[in-house]
Amino acid sequence: QVRLVESGGGLVQPGGSLRLSCVASGNIIGINVMGWYRQVPGKQRELVAGITVGGRTNYADSVKGRFTISRDNAKNTVYLQMNSLKPEDTAVYYCLHNLRSRIGLPPVDYWGQGTQVTVSS
C-alpha cells in the first residue's frame, strides 16, 4: 500500500519561511510528476507547483519567485521551500505523487494527508 506523509507546516509571520516535505513509501515502481496543492475552506484546491521526473517545474503565478519545488528521487520525496510568505498563503497544503505501483498498469495519483500553513502576525 502506497502512503504519503507530509511534514513542515506550522505558524509563521509574514515574510517568514517554511519548508514542506512529502515522502512516499510502499510498493512503488517509479514516480512521475510530483506536486503541491493548497486549499482553504470554501475554495477550490489549486495547484501551487509541480515538477517532472526530468526536473522541469511550473508554478502558480501567485507563488512564482517566492516558492521553490524540488525532488529527491532516491528518497521518493518532494519538497516545497516557501519564502516571503504572505497571509494569503495560509491554507492546507497537499502533496501529490503520480506513480506506478504495479507493472503493466498506468500510473495513478496519490495524495498526502495535508499540512496546515498559517501566515499571520
Short mmCIF file of N, CA and C in Angstrom, two decimals:
data_model
loop_
_atom_site.label_atom_id
_atom_site.label_comp_id
_atom_site.label_asym_id
_atom_site.label_seq_id
_atom_site.Cartn_x
_atom_site.Cartn_y
_atom_site.Cartn_z
N GLN A 1 0.85 -1.19 0.00
CA GLN A 1 0.00 0.00 0.00
C GLN A 1 0.88 1.24 0.00
N VAL A 2 0.63 2.16 -0.92
CA VAL A 2 1.39 3.39 -1.01
C VAL A 2 0.89 4.38 0.02
N ARG A 3 1.82 5.05 0.68
CA ARG A 3 1.49 6.03 1.70
C ARG A 3 2.35 7.26 1.52
N LEU A 4 1.75 8.45 1.60
CA LEU A 4 2.45 9.71 1.53
C LEU A 4 2.33 10.42 2.87
N VAL A 5 3.46 10.85 3.42
CA VAL A 5 3.49 11.53 4.71
C VAL A 5 4.12 12.90 4.54
N GLU A 6 3.39 13.94 4.95
CA GLU A 6 3.85 15.32 4.85
C GLU A 6 4.35 15.82 6.19
N SER A 7 5.23 16.81 6.13
CA SER A 7 5.73 17.46 7.33
C SER A 7 6.22 18.86 6.99
N GLY A 8 6.39 19.69 8.01
CA GLY A 8 6.98 21.01 7.82
C GLY A 8 6.04 22.18 7.95
N GLY A 9 4.74 21.93 8.06
CA GLY A 9 3.80 23.02 8.20
C GLY A 9 3.87 23.64 9.58
N GLY A 10 3.18 24.77 9.74
CA GLY A 10 3.16 25.44 11.03
C GLY A 10 2.75 26.88 10.91
N LEU A 11 3.01 27.63 11.98
CA LEU A 11 2.69 29.04 12.05
C LEU A 11 3.94 29.87 11.80
N VAL A 12 3.82 30.88 10.94
CA VAL A 12 4.95 31.73 10.60
C VAL A 12 4.44 33.16 10.38
N GLN A 13 5.29 34.14 10.69
CA GLN A 13 4.93 35.53 10.47
C GLN A 13 5.09 35.91 9.00
N PRO A 14 4.36 36.94 8.55
CA PRO A 14 4.56 37.41 7.18
C PRO A 14 6.02 37.72 6.90
N GLY A 15 6.47 37.32 5.73
CA GLY A 15 7.87 37.48 5.36
C GLY A 15 8.76 36.32 5.77
N GLY A 16 8.23 35.41 6.55
CA GLY A 16 9.00 34.26 7.01
C GLY A 16 9.05 33.15 5.99
N SER A 17 9.65 32.03 6.40
CA SER A 17 9.86 30.90 5.51
C SER A 17 9.47 29.59 6.18
N LEU A 18 9.06 28.64 5.37
CA LEU A 18 8.80 27.28 5.78
C LEU A 18 9.26 26.34 4.68
N ARG A 19 9.62 25.13 5.07
CA ARG A 19 10.00 24.11 4.11
C ARG A 19 9.14 22.86 4.35
N LEU A 20 8.34 22.50 3.36
CA LEU A 20 7.50 21.33 3.43
C LEU A 20 8.18 20.15 2.76
N SER A 21 7.93 18.96 3.27
CA SER A 21 8.43 17.76 2.65
C SER A 21 7.32 16.72 2.60
N CYS A 22 7.44 15.82 1.64
CA CYS A 22 6.46 14.75 1.47
C CYS A 22 7.17 13.53 0.93
N VAL A 23 7.15 12.44 1.69
CA VAL A 23 7.83 11.22 1.31
C VAL A 23 6.80 10.12 1.04
N ALA A 24 7.01 9.39 -0.03
CA ALA A 24 6.16 8.28 -0.39
C ALA A 24 6.85 6.97 -0.05
N SER A 25 6.08 6.03 0.47
CA SER A 25 6.62 4.71 0.79
C SER A 25 5.62 3.65 0.36
N GLY A 26 6.09 2.41 0.29
CA GLY A 26 5.25 1.31 -0.10
C GLY A 26 5.71 0.67 -1.40
N ASN A 27 4.79 0.07 -2.11
CA ASN A 27 5.09 -0.63 -3.36
C ASN A 27 5.13 0.38 -4.50
N ILE A 28 6.32 0.92 -4.76
CA ILE A 28 6.49 1.97 -5.76
C ILE A 28 7.48 1.52 -6.82
N ILE A 29 7.05 1.53 -8.07
CA ILE A 29 7.93 1.23 -9.18
C ILE A 29 8.67 2.49 -9.63
N GLY A 30 7.93 3.58 -9.77
CA GLY A 30 8.53 4.83 -10.18
C GLY A 30 7.54 5.97 -10.05
N ILE A 31 8.05 7.15 -9.74
CA ILE A 31 7.22 8.33 -9.57
C ILE A 31 7.43 9.26 -10.76
N ASN A 32 6.34 9.70 -11.34
CA ASN A 32 6.40 10.62 -12.46
C ASN A 32 6.37 12.06 -11.95
N VAL A 33 5.24 12.73 -12.09
CA VAL A 33 5.12 14.10 -11.62
C VAL A 33 4.90 14.13 -10.11
N MET A 34 5.58 15.05 -9.43
CA MET A 34 5.31 15.38 -8.04
C MET A 34 4.80 16.81 -7.98
N GLY A 35 3.95 17.09 -7.01
CA GLY A 35 3.42 18.44 -6.94
C GLY A 35 2.87 18.80 -5.58
N TRP A 36 2.56 20.07 -5.43
CA TRP A 36 1.95 20.61 -4.23
C TRP A 36 0.70 21.39 -4.60
N TYR A 37 -0.37 21.16 -3.86
CA TYR A 37 -1.62 21.89 -3.98
C TYR A 37 -1.96 22.51 -2.63
N ARG A 38 -2.86 23.49 -2.65
CA ARG A 38 -3.32 24.06 -1.40
C ARG A 38 -4.81 24.38 -1.49
N GLN A 39 -5.45 24.43 -0.32
CA GLN A 39 -6.88 24.64 -0.27
C GLN A 39 -7.27 25.36 1.02
N VAL A 40 -8.18 26.31 0.91
CA VAL A 40 -8.76 26.98 2.06
C VAL A 40 -10.25 26.64 2.10
N PRO A 41 -10.88 26.73 3.28
CA PRO A 41 -12.30 26.37 3.37
C PRO A 41 -13.17 27.16 2.40
N GLY A 42 -14.04 26.45 1.70
CA GLY A 42 -14.96 27.08 0.78
C GLY A 42 -14.39 27.43 -0.57
N LYS A 43 -13.12 27.11 -0.80
CA LYS A 43 -12.49 27.44 -2.07
C LYS A 43 -11.95 26.18 -2.74
N GLN A 44 -11.74 26.28 -4.04
CA GLN A 44 -11.25 25.17 -4.83
C GLN A 44 -9.77 24.92 -4.54
N ARG A 45 -9.40 23.64 -4.50
CA ARG A 45 -8.00 23.30 -4.36
C ARG A 45 -7.24 23.76 -5.61
N GLU A 46 -6.08 24.38 -5.41
CA GLU A 46 -5.33 24.93 -6.52
C GLU A 46 -3.92 24.39 -6.56
N LEU A 47 -3.40 24.29 -7.76
CA LEU A 47 -2.01 23.86 -7.95
C LEU A 47 -1.07 24.97 -7.53
N VAL A 48 -0.08 24.61 -6.72
CA VAL A 48 0.95 25.55 -6.29
C VAL A 48 2.21 25.38 -7.14
N ALA A 49 2.68 24.15 -7.25
CA ALA A 49 3.90 23.87 -8.01
C ALA A 49 3.94 22.41 -8.40
N GLY A 50 4.58 22.13 -9.52
CA GLY A 50 4.78 20.77 -9.97
C GLY A 50 6.18 20.58 -10.52
N ILE A 51 6.65 19.33 -10.50
CA ILE A 51 7.98 19.02 -11.00
C ILE A 51 7.96 17.64 -11.64
N THR A 52 8.54 17.53 -12.83
CA THR A 52 8.60 16.27 -13.55
C THR A 52 9.81 15.47 -13.13
N VAL A 53 9.86 14.22 -13.58
CA VAL A 53 11.00 13.36 -13.25
C VAL A 53 12.29 13.94 -13.83
N GLY A 54 12.19 14.70 -14.91
CA GLY A 54 13.35 15.33 -15.50
C GLY A 54 13.73 16.66 -14.89
N GLY A 55 12.96 17.12 -13.90
CA GLY A 55 13.30 18.34 -13.20
C GLY A 55 12.64 19.60 -13.75
N ARG A 56 11.77 19.47 -14.73
CA ARG A 56 11.04 20.64 -15.22
C ARG A 56 9.98 21.04 -14.21
N THR A 57 9.84 22.34 -13.97
CA THR A 57 8.95 22.85 -12.94
C THR A 57 7.94 23.83 -13.52
N ASN A 58 6.83 23.96 -12.81
CA ASN A 58 5.87 25.01 -13.10
C ASN A 58 5.27 25.49 -11.79
N TYR A 59 4.89 26.77 -11.76
CA TYR A 59 4.40 27.39 -10.54
C TYR A 59 3.14 28.21 -10.82
N ALA A 60 2.30 28.30 -9.82
CA ALA A 60 1.20 29.25 -9.89
C ALA A 60 1.77 30.66 -9.90
N ASP A 61 1.11 31.56 -10.62
CA ASP A 61 1.58 32.93 -10.70
C ASP A 61 1.71 33.58 -9.32
N SER A 62 0.85 33.20 -8.39
CA SER A 62 0.83 33.82 -7.08
C SER A 62 2.05 33.48 -6.23
N VAL A 63 2.77 32.41 -6.57
CA VAL A 63 3.93 31.99 -5.78
C VAL A 63 5.23 32.07 -6.55
N LYS A 64 5.17 32.39 -7.83
CA LYS A 64 6.37 32.47 -8.66
C LYS A 64 7.36 33.45 -8.07
N GLY A 65 8.61 33.03 -7.94
CA GLY A 65 9.65 33.86 -7.38
C GLY A 65 9.78 33.76 -5.88
N ARG A 66 8.81 33.15 -5.21
CA ARG A 66 8.85 33.01 -3.75
C ARG A 66 9.00 31.56 -3.31
N PHE A 67 8.39 30.63 -4.05
CA PHE A 67 8.41 29.21 -3.70
C PHE A 67 9.31 28.46 -4.67
N THR A 68 9.92 27.39 -4.17
CA THR A 68 10.76 26.53 -4.99
C THR A 68 10.43 25.08 -4.70
N ILE A 69 10.12 24.32 -5.74
CA ILE A 69 9.84 22.90 -5.60
C ILE A 69 11.07 22.11 -6.04
N SER A 70 11.35 21.02 -5.34
CA SER A 70 12.46 20.15 -5.69
C SER A 70 12.11 18.72 -5.33
N ARG A 71 12.90 17.78 -5.83
CA ARG A 71 12.62 16.37 -5.55
C ARG A 71 13.90 15.59 -5.36
N ASP A 72 13.82 14.53 -4.57
CA ASP A 72 14.90 13.59 -4.35
C ASP A 72 14.36 12.23 -4.77
N ASN A 73 14.73 11.80 -5.95
CA ASN A 73 14.18 10.56 -6.49
C ASN A 73 14.58 9.33 -5.68
N ALA A 74 15.79 9.34 -5.14
CA ALA A 74 16.26 8.21 -4.35
C ALA A 74 15.45 8.03 -3.07
N LYS A 75 14.92 9.13 -2.54
CA LYS A 75 14.14 9.09 -1.31
C LYS A 75 12.64 9.18 -1.55
N ASN A 76 12.22 9.22 -2.81
CA ASN A 76 10.80 9.37 -3.14
C ASN A 76 10.17 10.55 -2.41
N THR A 77 10.87 11.66 -2.43
CA THR A 77 10.48 12.82 -1.63
C THR A 77 10.40 14.07 -2.50
N VAL A 78 9.38 14.89 -2.23
CA VAL A 78 9.24 16.19 -2.86
C VAL A 78 9.26 17.25 -1.77
N TYR A 79 9.88 18.39 -2.06
CA TYR A 79 10.00 19.49 -1.11
C TYR A 79 9.36 20.75 -1.69
N LEU A 80 8.95 21.62 -0.81
CA LEU A 80 8.49 22.95 -1.19
C LEU A 80 9.09 23.97 -0.24
N GLN A 81 10.05 24.74 -0.74
CA GLN A 81 10.63 25.82 0.03
C GLN A 81 9.80 27.06 -0.19
N MET A 82 9.25 27.62 0.88
CA MET A 82 8.36 28.76 0.80
C MET A 82 9.02 29.95 1.50
N ASN A 83 9.32 30.98 0.74
CA ASN A 83 9.94 32.19 1.27
C ASN A 83 9.00 33.37 1.08
N SER A 84 9.28 34.45 1.81
CA SER A 84 8.48 35.68 1.71
C SER A 84 7.00 35.38 1.82
N LEU A 85 6.64 34.61 2.82
CA LEU A 85 5.26 34.17 2.97
C LEU A 85 4.32 35.33 3.27
N LYS A 86 3.12 35.24 2.72
CA LYS A 86 2.09 36.24 2.88
C LYS A 86 0.87 35.63 3.56
N PRO A 87 0.02 36.45 4.20
CA PRO A 87 -1.19 35.90 4.82
C PRO A 87 -2.05 35.12 3.84
N GLU A 88 -2.09 35.53 2.59
CA GLU A 88 -2.89 34.83 1.60
C GLU A 88 -2.34 33.46 1.23
N ASP A 89 -1.15 33.12 1.72
CA ASP A 89 -0.61 31.78 1.54
C ASP A 89 -1.18 30.80 2.56
N THR A 90 -1.91 31.28 3.54
CA THR A 90 -2.50 30.43 4.56
C THR A 90 -3.45 29.42 3.92
N ALA A 91 -3.21 28.15 4.17
CA ALA A 91 -4.02 27.08 3.57
C ALA A 91 -3.54 25.74 4.10
N VAL A 92 -4.29 24.70 3.77
CA VAL A 92 -3.82 23.35 3.96
C VAL A 92 -3.11 22.94 2.67
N TYR A 93 -1.88 22.48 2.80
CA TYR A 93 -1.08 22.10 1.65
C TYR A 93 -1.05 20.59 1.51
N TYR A 94 -1.32 20.12 0.30
CA TYR A 94 -1.36 18.70 0.00
C TYR A 94 -0.30 18.36 -1.05
N CYS A 95 0.44 17.30 -0.82
CA CYS A 95 1.39 16.85 -1.83
C CYS A 95 0.75 15.79 -2.71
N LEU A 96 1.26 15.69 -3.92
CA LEU A 96 0.77 14.73 -4.91
C LEU A 96 1.95 13.99 -5.53
N HIS A 97 1.84 12.68 -5.57
CA HIS A 97 2.79 11.84 -6.31
C HIS A 97 2.01 11.06 -7.35
N ASN A 98 2.31 11.29 -8.62
CA ASN A 98 1.77 10.47 -9.69
C ASN A 98 2.76 9.33 -9.90
N LEU A 99 2.35 8.10 -9.57
CA LEU A 99 3.30 7.00 -9.56
C LEU A 99 2.69 5.69 -10.02
N ARG A 100 3.59 4.76 -10.31
CA ARG A 100 3.20 3.40 -10.68
C ARG A 100 3.53 2.47 -9.53
N SER A 101 2.57 1.63 -9.15
CA SER A 101 2.76 0.64 -8.10
C SER A 101 2.60 -0.79 -8.60
N ARG A 102 2.19 -0.95 -9.86
CA ARG A 102 2.02 -2.27 -10.44
C ARG A 102 2.56 -2.28 -11.87
N ILE A 103 3.32 -3.29 -12.21
CA ILE A 103 3.87 -3.42 -13.55
C ILE A 103 2.73 -3.62 -14.55
N GLY A 104 2.80 -2.90 -15.65
CA GLY A 104 1.82 -3.04 -16.71
C GLY A 104 0.57 -2.20 -16.56
N LEU A 105 0.44 -1.50 -15.43
CA LEU A 105 -0.71 -0.65 -15.20
C LEU A 105 -0.29 0.82 -15.25
N PRO A 106 -1.19 1.71 -15.66
CA PRO A 106 -0.84 3.12 -15.74
C PRO A 106 -0.63 3.73 -14.37
N PRO A 107 0.13 4.82 -14.31
CA PRO A 107 0.33 5.49 -13.02
C PRO A 107 -0.96 6.16 -12.55
N VAL A 108 -1.08 6.31 -11.24
CA VAL A 108 -2.22 6.97 -10.63
C VAL A 108 -1.75 7.99 -9.61
N ASP A 109 -2.67 8.87 -9.21
CA ASP A 109 -2.35 9.92 -8.25
C ASP A 109 -2.54 9.44 -6.82
N TYR A 110 -1.57 9.78 -5.97
CA TYR A 110 -1.65 9.55 -4.54
C TYR A 110 -1.46 10.87 -3.83
N TRP A 111 -2.25 11.09 -2.78
CA TRP A 111 -2.26 12.36 -2.06
C TRP A 111 -1.79 12.19 -0.62
N GLY A 112 -1.10 13.21 -0.13
CA GLY A 112 -0.75 13.26 1.27
C GLY A 112 -1.93 13.67 2.13
N GLN A 113 -1.74 13.62 3.44
CA GLN A 113 -2.83 13.90 4.36
C GLN A 113 -3.11 15.38 4.54
N GLY A 114 -2.21 16.23 4.09
CA GLY A 114 -2.35 17.66 4.23
C GLY A 114 -1.62 18.18 5.46
N THR A 115 -1.04 19.36 5.33
CA THR A 115 -0.38 20.01 6.45
C THR A 115 -0.76 21.49 6.46
N GLN A 116 -1.10 22.00 7.64
CA GLN A 116 -1.58 23.37 7.78
C GLN A 116 -0.43 24.35 7.76
N VAL A 117 -0.56 25.38 6.94
CA VAL A 117 0.37 26.51 6.92
C VAL A 117 -0.42 27.76 7.25
N THR A 118 -0.03 28.45 8.32
CA THR A 118 -0.71 29.66 8.75
C THR A 118 0.29 30.80 8.79
N VAL A 119 -0.01 31.88 8.06
CA VAL A 119 0.85 33.05 7.99
C VAL A 119 0.11 34.21 8.64
N SER A 120 0.57 34.65 9.78
CA SER A 120 -0.07 35.75 10.50
C SER A 120 0.92 36.40 11.45
N SER A 121 0.64 37.65 11.79
CA SER A 121 1.49 38.39 12.71
C SER A 121 0.96 38.35 14.13
#
